[in-house]
PDB file of C-alpha atoms in Angstrom:
ATOM      1  CA  LYS I1083     -31.443  78.669  10.756  1.00  0.00           C
ATOM      2  CA  ASN I1084     -30.910  82.602  10.913  1.00  0.00           C
ATOM      3  CA  GLN I1085     -29.770  83.462  14.735  1.00  0.00           C
ATOM      4  CA  VAL I1086     -28.452  87.013  16.018  1.00  0.00           C
ATOM      5  CA  GLU I1087     -26.140  86.207  19.180  1.00  0.00           C
ATOM      6  CA  GLN I1088     -25.662  89.383  21.656  1.00  0.00           C
ATOM      7  CA  SER I1089     -23.354  89.461  24.623  1.00  0.00           C
ATOM      8  CA  PRO I1090     -22.689  90.153  27.197  1.00  0.00           C
ATOM      9  CA  GLN I1091     -26.442  89.252  28.534  1.00  0.00           C
ATOM     10  CA  SER I1092     -26.179  91.921  30.995  1.00  0.00           C
ATOM     11  CA  LEU I1093     -23.639  94.852  32.132  1.00  0.00           C
ATOM     12  CA  ILE I1094     -23.221  96.790  34.968  1.00  0.00           C
ATOM     13  CA  ILE I1095     -20.895 100.241  34.521  1.00  0.00           C
ATOM     14  CA  LEU I1096     -20.610 103.970  36.329  1.00  0.00           C
ATOM     15  CA  GLU I1097     -22.244 106.641  35.361  1.00  0.00           C
ATOM     16  CA  GLY I1098     -19.570 108.571  32.627  1.00  0.00           C
ATOM     17  CA  LYS I1099     -17.942 105.307  31.269  1.00  0.00           C
ATOM     18  CA  ASN I1100     -17.795 104.181  27.994  1.00  0.00           C
ATOM     19  CA  CYS I1101     -18.937 100.634  27.234  1.00  0.00           C
ATOM     20  CA  THR I1102     -19.327  98.341  23.788  1.00  0.00           C
ATOM     21  CA  LEU I1103     -22.081  95.791  23.175  1.00  0.00           C
ATOM     22  CA  GLN I1104     -21.586  93.096  20.715  1.00  0.00           C
ATOM     23  CA  CYS I1105     -23.767  91.569  18.168  1.00  0.00           C
ATOM     24  CA  ASN I1106     -22.780  88.470  15.805  1.00  0.00           C
ATOM     25  CA  TYR I1107     -25.161  86.866  13.015  1.00  0.00           C
ATOM     26  CA  THR I1108     -25.797  84.183  11.118  1.00  0.00           C
ATOM     27  CA  VAL I1109     -28.084  85.786   8.759  1.00  0.00           C
ATOM     28  CA  SER I1110     -28.886  85.179   4.886  1.00  0.00           C
ATOM     29  CA  PRO I1111     -28.928  86.927   2.761  1.00  0.00           C
ATOM     30  CA  PHE I1112     -28.166  90.132   4.825  1.00  0.00           C
ATOM     31  CA  SER I1113     -30.441  92.973   4.490  1.00  0.00           C
ATOM     32  CA  ASN I1114     -29.836  95.627   7.081  1.00  0.00           C
ATOM     33  CA  LEU I1115     -29.110  95.472  10.852  1.00  0.00           C
ATOM     34  CA  ARG I1116     -30.867  97.781  13.731  1.00  0.00           C
ATOM     35  CA  TRP I1117     -30.168  98.515  17.302  1.00  0.00           C
ATOM     36  CA  TYR I1118     -32.977  99.356  19.338  1.00  0.00           C
ATOM     37  CA  LYS I1119     -33.137 100.557  22.965  1.00  0.00           C
ATOM     38  CA  GLN I1120     -35.786  99.324  25.245  1.00  0.00           C
ATOM     39  CA  ASP I1121     -36.569 100.930  28.521  1.00  0.00           C
ATOM     40  CA  THR I1122     -38.275  98.858  31.178  1.00  0.00           C
ATOM     41  CA  GLY I1123     -41.568  98.569  30.896  1.00  0.00           C
ATOM     42  CA  ARG I1124     -41.926  99.956  27.212  1.00  0.00           C
ATOM     43  CA  GLY I1125     -41.356  99.141  23.346  1.00  0.00           C
ATOM     44  CA  PRO I1126     -38.232  99.168  21.512  1.00  0.00           C
ATOM     45  CA  VAL I1127     -37.079 102.389  20.029  1.00  0.00           C
ATOM     46  CA  SER I1128     -34.664 102.437  17.005  1.00  0.00           C
ATOM     47  CA  LEU I1129     -31.522 103.727  17.419  1.00  0.00           C
ATOM     48  CA  THR I1130     -29.329 102.847  14.197  1.00  0.00           C
ATOM     49  CA  ILE I1131     -29.908 100.894  10.953  1.00  0.00           C
ATOM     50  CA  MET I1132     -27.241  99.977   9.014  1.00  0.00           C
ATOM     51  CA  THR I1133     -27.144  98.676   5.465  1.00  0.00           C
ATOM     52  CA  PHE I1134     -24.657  96.106   3.847  1.00  0.00           C
ATOM     53  CA  SER I1135     -22.487  99.023   2.586  1.00  0.00           C
ATOM     54  CA  GLU I1136     -22.494 100.894   6.107  1.00  0.00           C
ATOM     55  CA  ASN I1137     -19.802 100.332   8.513  1.00  0.00           C
ATOM     56  CA  THR I1138     -20.206 103.169  11.360  1.00  0.00           C
ATOM     57  CA  LYS I1139     -23.501 104.913  11.863  1.00  0.00           C
ATOM     58  CA  SER I1140     -24.036 107.578  14.778  1.00  0.00           C
ATOM     59  CA  ASN I1141     -26.555 108.527  16.893  1.00  0.00           C
ATOM     60  CA  GLY I1142     -25.644 111.165  19.520  1.00  0.00           C
ATOM     61  CA  ARG I1143     -23.311 109.609  22.349  1.00  0.00           C
ATOM     62  CA  TYR I1144     -24.531 105.868  20.253  1.00  0.00           C
ATOM     63  CA  THR I1145     -22.294 104.584  17.642  1.00  0.00           C
ATOM     64  CA  ALA I1146     -22.911 101.319  15.886  1.00  0.00           C
ATOM     65  CA  THR I1147     -20.256  99.617  13.825  1.00  0.00           C
ATOM     66  CA  LEU I1148     -20.944  96.682  11.245  1.00  0.00           C
ATOM     67  CA  ASP I1149     -18.370  94.426   9.852  1.00  0.00           C
ATOM     68  CA  ALA I1150     -20.350  92.449   7.147  1.00  0.00           C
ATOM     69  CA  ASP I1151     -17.395  89.995   6.541  1.00  0.00           C
ATOM     70  CA  THR I1152     -17.035  88.509   9.961  1.00  0.00           C
ATOM     71  CA  LYS I1153     -21.033  89.139  10.450  1.00  0.00           C
ATOM     72  CA  GLN I1154     -20.516  91.015  13.699  1.00  0.00           C
ATOM     73  CA  SER I1155     -21.879  94.296  15.150  1.00  0.00           C
ATOM     74  CA  SER I1156     -21.243  96.685  17.855  1.00  0.00           C
ATOM     75  CA  LEU I1157     -22.901  99.380  19.818  1.00  0.00           C
ATOM     76  CA  HIS I1158     -20.468 101.761  21.426  1.00  0.00           C
ATOM     77  CA  ILE I1159     -22.050 104.297  24.116  1.00  0.00           C
ATOM     78  CA  THR I1160     -19.777 107.381  25.167  1.00  0.00           C
ATOM     79  CA  ALA I1161     -19.988 108.980  28.434  1.00  0.00           C
ATOM     80  CA  SER I1162     -22.785 106.656  29.708  1.00  0.00           C
ATOM     81  CA  GLN I1163     -26.281 108.271  31.857  1.00  0.00           C
ATOM     82  CA  LEU I1164     -28.309 106.905  34.190  1.00  0.00           C
ATOM     83  CA  SER I1165     -30.831 107.127  31.119  1.00  0.00           C
ATOM     84  CA  ASP I1166     -28.880 104.695  29.066  1.00  0.00           C
ATOM     85  CA  SER I1167     -30.202 101.751  31.612  1.00  0.00           C
ATOM     86  CA  ALA I1168     -32.147  99.605  29.295  1.00  0.00           C
ATOM     87  CA  SER I1169     -32.051  96.595  27.202  1.00  0.00           C
ATOM     88  CA  TYR I1170     -30.299  97.068  23.886  1.00  0.00           C
ATOM     89  CA  ILE I1171     -31.590  94.791  21.112  1.00  0.00           C
ATOM     90  CA  CYS I1172     -30.024  94.005  18.048  1.00  0.00           C
ATOM     91  CA  VAL I1173     -32.103  93.180  14.930  1.00  0.00           C
ATOM     92  CA  VAL I1174     -31.047  91.541  11.610  1.00  0.00           C
ATOM     93  CA  SER I1175     -33.104  91.589   8.619  1.00  0.00           C
ATOM     94  CA  VAL I1176     -32.754  88.684   5.911  1.00  0.00           C
ATOM     95  CA  GLY I1177     -33.335  89.454   1.744  1.00  0.00           C
ATOM     96  CA  GLY I1178     -36.629  88.697   0.639  1.00  0.00           C
ATOM     97  CA  SER I1179     -38.080  88.248   4.202  1.00  0.00           C
ATOM     98  CA  TYR I1180     -40.624  90.229   6.328  1.00  0.00           C
ATOM     99  CA  ILE I1181     -39.486  88.208   9.526  1.00  0.00           C
ATOM    100  CA  PRO I1182     -36.642  89.843  11.098  1.00  0.00           C
ATOM    101  CA  THR I1183     -34.513  87.914  13.406  1.00  0.00           C
ATOM    102  CA  PHE I1184     -34.200  89.693  17.073  1.00  0.00           C
ATOM    103  CA  GLY I1185     -31.515  89.022  19.540  1.00  0.00           C
ATOM    104  CA  ARG I1186     -32.460  88.686  23.008  1.00  0.00           C
ATOM    105  CA  GLY I1187     -30.845  92.024  24.278  1.00  0.00           C
ATOM    106  CA  THR I1188     -27.875  93.155  26.580  1.00  0.00           C
ATOM    107  CA  SER I1189     -29.411  94.625  29.822  1.00  0.00           C
ATOM    108  CA  LEU I1190     -27.060  97.536  30.852  1.00  0.00           C
ATOM    109  CA  ILE I1191     -27.320  98.689  34.143  1.00  0.00           C
ATOM    110  CA  VAL I1192     -25.887 102.602  34.789  1.00  0.00           C
ATOM    111  CA  HIS I1193     -25.007 103.026  38.326  1.00  0.00           C
ATOM    112  CA  PRO I1194     -24.600 106.930  39.503  1.00  0.00           C
TER     113      PRO I1194
ATOM    114  CA  ASN L 162     -47.888 112.521  19.580  1.00  0.00           C
ATOM    115  CA  ALA L 163     -49.663 109.414  20.293  1.00  0.00           C
ATOM    116  CA  GLY L 164     -47.668 107.173  17.982  1.00  0.00           C
ATOM    117  CA  VAL L 165     -48.832 103.278  18.548  1.00  0.00           C
ATOM    118  CA  THR L 166     -51.330 103.043  21.071  1.00  0.00           C
ATOM    119  CA  GLN L 167     -52.320  99.553  22.384  1.00  0.00           C
ATOM    120  CA  THR L 168     -55.245  98.640  24.689  1.00  0.00           C
ATOM    121  CA  PRO L 169     -55.488  96.935  27.240  1.00  0.00           C
ATOM    122  CA  LYS L 170     -51.868  97.605  29.350  1.00  0.00           C
ATOM    123  CA  PHE L 171     -52.434  94.575  31.201  1.00  0.00           C
ATOM    124  CA  GLN L 172     -55.023  91.635  31.019  1.00  0.00           C
ATOM    125  CA  VAL L 173     -55.638  88.497  33.127  1.00  0.00           C
ATOM    126  CA  LEU L 174     -57.319  85.665  31.166  1.00  0.00           C
ATOM    127  CA  LYS L 175     -58.386  82.083  32.283  1.00  0.00           C
ATOM    128  CA  THR L 176     -57.597  79.276  30.569  1.00  0.00           C
ATOM    129  CA  GLY L 177     -60.289  79.082  27.324  1.00  0.00           C
ATOM    130  CA  GLN L 178     -61.111  82.781  27.411  1.00  0.00           C
ATOM    131  CA  SER L 179     -61.025  84.834  24.418  1.00  0.00           C
ATOM    132  CA  MET L 180     -59.955  88.585  23.907  1.00  0.00           C
ATOM    133  CA  THR L 181     -59.020  91.057  21.269  1.00  0.00           C
ATOM    134  CA  LEU L 182     -55.575  93.179  21.905  1.00  0.00           C
ATOM    135  CA  GLN L 183     -56.139  96.772  20.096  1.00  0.00           C
ATOM    136  CA  CYS L 184     -53.517  98.571  18.062  1.00  0.00           C
ATOM    137  CA  ALA L 185     -53.584 101.780  16.514  1.00  0.00           C
ATOM    138  CA  GLN L 186     -51.388 104.090  14.976  1.00  0.00           C
ATOM    139  CA  ASP L 187     -51.879 107.701  13.892  1.00  0.00           C
ATOM    140  CA  MET L 188     -48.927 108.187  11.528  1.00  0.00           C
ATOM    141  CA  ASN L 189     -50.441 107.332   8.419  1.00  0.00           C
ATOM    142  CA  HIS L 190     -48.252 104.043   8.045  1.00  0.00           C
ATOM    143  CA  ASN L 191     -49.086 101.185   5.580  1.00  0.00           C
ATOM    144  CA  SER L 192     -47.593  98.197   7.741  1.00  0.00           C
ATOM    145  CA  MET L 193     -48.590  97.039  11.212  1.00  0.00           C
ATOM    146  CA  TYR L 194     -47.016  94.235  12.838  1.00  0.00           C
ATOM    147  CA  TRP L 195     -47.910  92.024  16.172  1.00  0.00           C
ATOM    148  CA  TYR L 196     -44.985  90.607  18.081  1.00  0.00           C
ATOM    149  CA  ARG L 197     -44.646  88.662  21.586  1.00  0.00           C
ATOM    150  CA  GLN L 198     -41.702  88.984  23.875  1.00  0.00           C
ATOM    151  CA  ASP L 199     -40.933  86.240  26.293  1.00  0.00           C
ATOM    152  CA  PRO L 200     -38.046  86.341  28.885  1.00  0.00           C
ATOM    153  CA  GLY L 201     -34.879  85.231  27.462  1.00  0.00           C
ATOM    154  CA  MET L 202     -36.031  85.180  24.346  1.00  0.00           C
ATOM    155  CA  GLY L 203     -36.012  87.774  21.553  1.00  0.00           C
ATOM    156  CA  LEU L 204     -39.188  89.437  20.062  1.00  0.00           C
ATOM    157  CA  ARG L 205     -41.010  86.881  17.609  1.00  0.00           C
ATOM    158  CA  LEU L 206     -43.441  88.264  14.975  1.00  0.00           C
ATOM    159  CA  ILE L 207     -46.567  86.646  15.501  1.00  0.00           C
ATOM    160  CA  TYR L 208     -48.547  88.478  11.970  1.00  0.00           C
ATOM    161  CA  TYR L 209     -47.890  91.207  10.105  1.00  0.00           C
ATOM    162  CA  SER L 210     -50.053  93.598   7.745  1.00  0.00           C
ATOM    163  CA  ALA L 211     -48.114  94.834   4.711  1.00  0.00           C
ATOM    164  CA  SER L 212     -50.723  97.063   3.758  1.00  0.00           C
ATOM    165  CA  GLU L 213     -54.475  97.648   4.659  1.00  0.00           C
ATOM    166  CA  GLY L 214     -56.554  94.591   3.734  1.00  0.00           C
ATOM    167  CA  THR L 215     -54.108  91.950   3.743  1.00  0.00           C
ATOM    168  CA  THR L 216     -52.614  90.239   6.734  1.00  0.00           C
ATOM    169  CA  ASP L 217     -49.848  87.233   6.750  1.00  0.00           C
ATOM    170  CA  LYS L 218     -48.147  84.988   9.283  1.00  0.00           C
ATOM    171  CA  GLY L 219     -45.162  85.536  11.046  1.00  0.00           C
ATOM    172  CA  GLU L 220     -42.916  83.318  12.783  1.00  0.00           C
ATOM    173  CA  VAL L 221     -45.510  82.084  15.604  1.00  0.00           C
ATOM    174  CA  PRO L 222     -48.932  82.357  14.491  1.00  0.00           C
ATOM    175  CA  ASN L 223     -50.525  79.278  16.023  1.00  0.00           C
ATOM    176  CA  GLY L 224     -53.416  80.296  18.391  1.00  0.00           C
ATOM    177  CA  TYR L 225     -53.784  83.777  16.814  1.00  0.00           C
ATOM    178  CA  ASN L 226     -55.944  85.796  14.487  1.00  0.00           C
ATOM    179  CA  VAL L 227     -55.689  89.175  13.459  1.00  0.00           C
ATOM    180  CA  SER L 228     -57.806  91.595  11.461  1.00  0.00           C
ATOM    181  CA  ARG L 229     -56.658  95.096   9.667  1.00  0.00           C
ATOM    182  CA  LEU L 230     -59.715  96.862  10.328  1.00  0.00           C
ATOM    183  CA  ASN L 231     -58.527  99.990   8.419  1.00  0.00           C
ATOM    184  CA  LYS L 232     -55.334 101.752   7.701  1.00  0.00           C
ATOM    185  CA  ARG L 233     -55.281 102.878  11.298  1.00  0.00           C
ATOM    186  CA  GLU L 234     -56.015  99.772  13.522  1.00  0.00           C
ATOM    187  CA  PHE L 235     -54.734  96.565  13.897  1.00  0.00           C
ATOM    188  CA  SER L 236     -56.162  94.002  16.299  1.00  0.00           C
ATOM    189  CA  LEU L 237     -54.812  90.532  17.472  1.00  0.00           C
ATOM    190  CA  ARG L 238     -57.145  87.986  18.863  1.00  0.00           C
ATOM    191  CA  LEU L 239     -56.570  84.948  21.294  1.00  0.00           C
ATOM    192  CA  GLU L 240     -59.734  82.455  20.593  1.00  0.00           C
ATOM    193  CA  SER L 241     -59.100  80.252  23.321  1.00  0.00           C
ATOM    194  CA  ALA L 242     -56.152  81.288  25.732  1.00  0.00           C
ATOM    195  CA  ALA L 243     -53.629  79.048  26.952  1.00  0.00           C
ATOM    196  CA  PRO L 244     -51.032  79.660  29.345  1.00  0.00           C
ATOM    197  CA  SER L 245     -48.173  79.120  26.953  1.00  0.00           C
ATOM    198  CA  GLN L 246     -49.834  82.594  25.609  1.00  0.00           C
ATOM    199  CA  THR L 247     -48.702  84.386  28.703  1.00  0.00           C
ATOM    200  CA  SER L 248     -46.455  87.334  27.672  1.00  0.00           C
ATOM    201  CA  VAL L 249     -45.736  90.947  26.322  1.00  0.00           C
ATOM    202  CA  TYR L 250     -47.119  91.483  23.364  1.00  0.00           C
ATOM    203  CA  PHE L 251     -46.276  94.573  20.968  1.00  0.00           C
ATOM    204  CA  CYS L 252     -47.799  96.299  18.324  1.00  0.00           C
ATOM    205  CA  ALA L 253     -45.875  98.413  15.481  1.00  0.00           C
ATOM    206  CA  SER L 254     -46.011 100.384  12.542  1.00  0.00           C
ATOM    207  CA  SER L 255     -43.638 101.052   9.388  1.00  0.00           C
ATOM    208  CA  THR L 256     -44.472 103.261   6.512  1.00  0.00           C
ATOM    209  CA  THR L 257     -43.855  99.839   4.170  1.00  0.00           C
ATOM    210  CA  THR L 258     -42.290  96.511   4.983  1.00  0.00           C
ATOM    211  CA  THR L 259     -39.476  97.815   3.022  1.00  0.00           C
ATOM    212  CA  LEU L 260     -36.909  96.409   4.936  1.00  0.00           C
ATOM    213  CA  ASN L 261     -34.843  99.595   5.881  1.00  0.00           C
ATOM    214  CA  THR L 262     -37.565 101.254   6.853  1.00  0.00           C
ATOM    215  CA  GLU L 263     -37.919 102.005  10.737  1.00  0.00           C
ATOM    216  CA  ALA L 264     -40.705 100.505  12.967  1.00  0.00           C
ATOM    217  CA  PHE L 265     -42.150 102.077  15.749  1.00  0.00           C
ATOM    218  CA  PHE L 266     -43.720 100.215  18.712  1.00  0.00           C
ATOM    219  CA  GLY L 267     -46.372 100.233  21.236  1.00  0.00           C
ATOM    220  CA  GLN L 268     -45.823 100.434  25.091  1.00  0.00           C
ATOM    221  CA  GLY L 269     -46.915  96.708  24.867  1.00  0.00           C
ATOM    222  CA  THR L 270     -49.810  94.746  26.483  1.00  0.00           C
ATOM    223  CA  ARG L 271     -48.633  92.483  29.475  1.00  0.00           C
ATOM    224  CA  LEU L 272     -51.219  89.298  29.256  1.00  0.00           C
ATOM    225  CA  THR L 273     -51.191  86.710  31.950  1.00  0.00           C
ATOM    226  CA  VAL L 274     -53.075  83.527  31.406  1.00  0.00           C
ATOM    227  CA  VAL L 275     -53.752  81.482  34.197  1.00  0.00           C
TER     228      VAL L 275
END
């Protein structure tokens, strides 16, 4: 069964600090992996999309990495801001399927 | 800059009542999707429409029907609401269903069935 596991479930950090969120998946055959940011009460917004051949992709202060061999991805947030407080969702797509597998998300709270 | 618009934003139904959730996108996207999001679970695909005139079941289609009214609009209908359908529903759209394309989400409809 295709699964996406995210850790930690929740995280609290101080403004200005860095943090790293993890995503492990057991999806086959792998097509791509995306990270979404979901603010409270809003729909998810895409941060990055990575295919099998990409191992790093950045979007401003967000940097995603992908290790297709170990089936792991991470999202690194640099110099966190209060506006980074949100849920971060890892989504993996399976080759040949229109149904992606969503992780449960990591809830990040940034305190001043 | 409307993007994907969902109506209503909130709804309370009694068990057995029916209703239709509306979704419209103004980005000229071919593909549209309906998801539900429950506490402690990832988003799950209910139905999708790869292009105007086509619809297909997703991961959790039971209890729902959809209509792709035209290229812009994709509605989700609950014929006989059940408490298990209490959830937040998200509509999304993308240029195609090609797996590397980005999906854009609406703001969600919070549905409570009592």
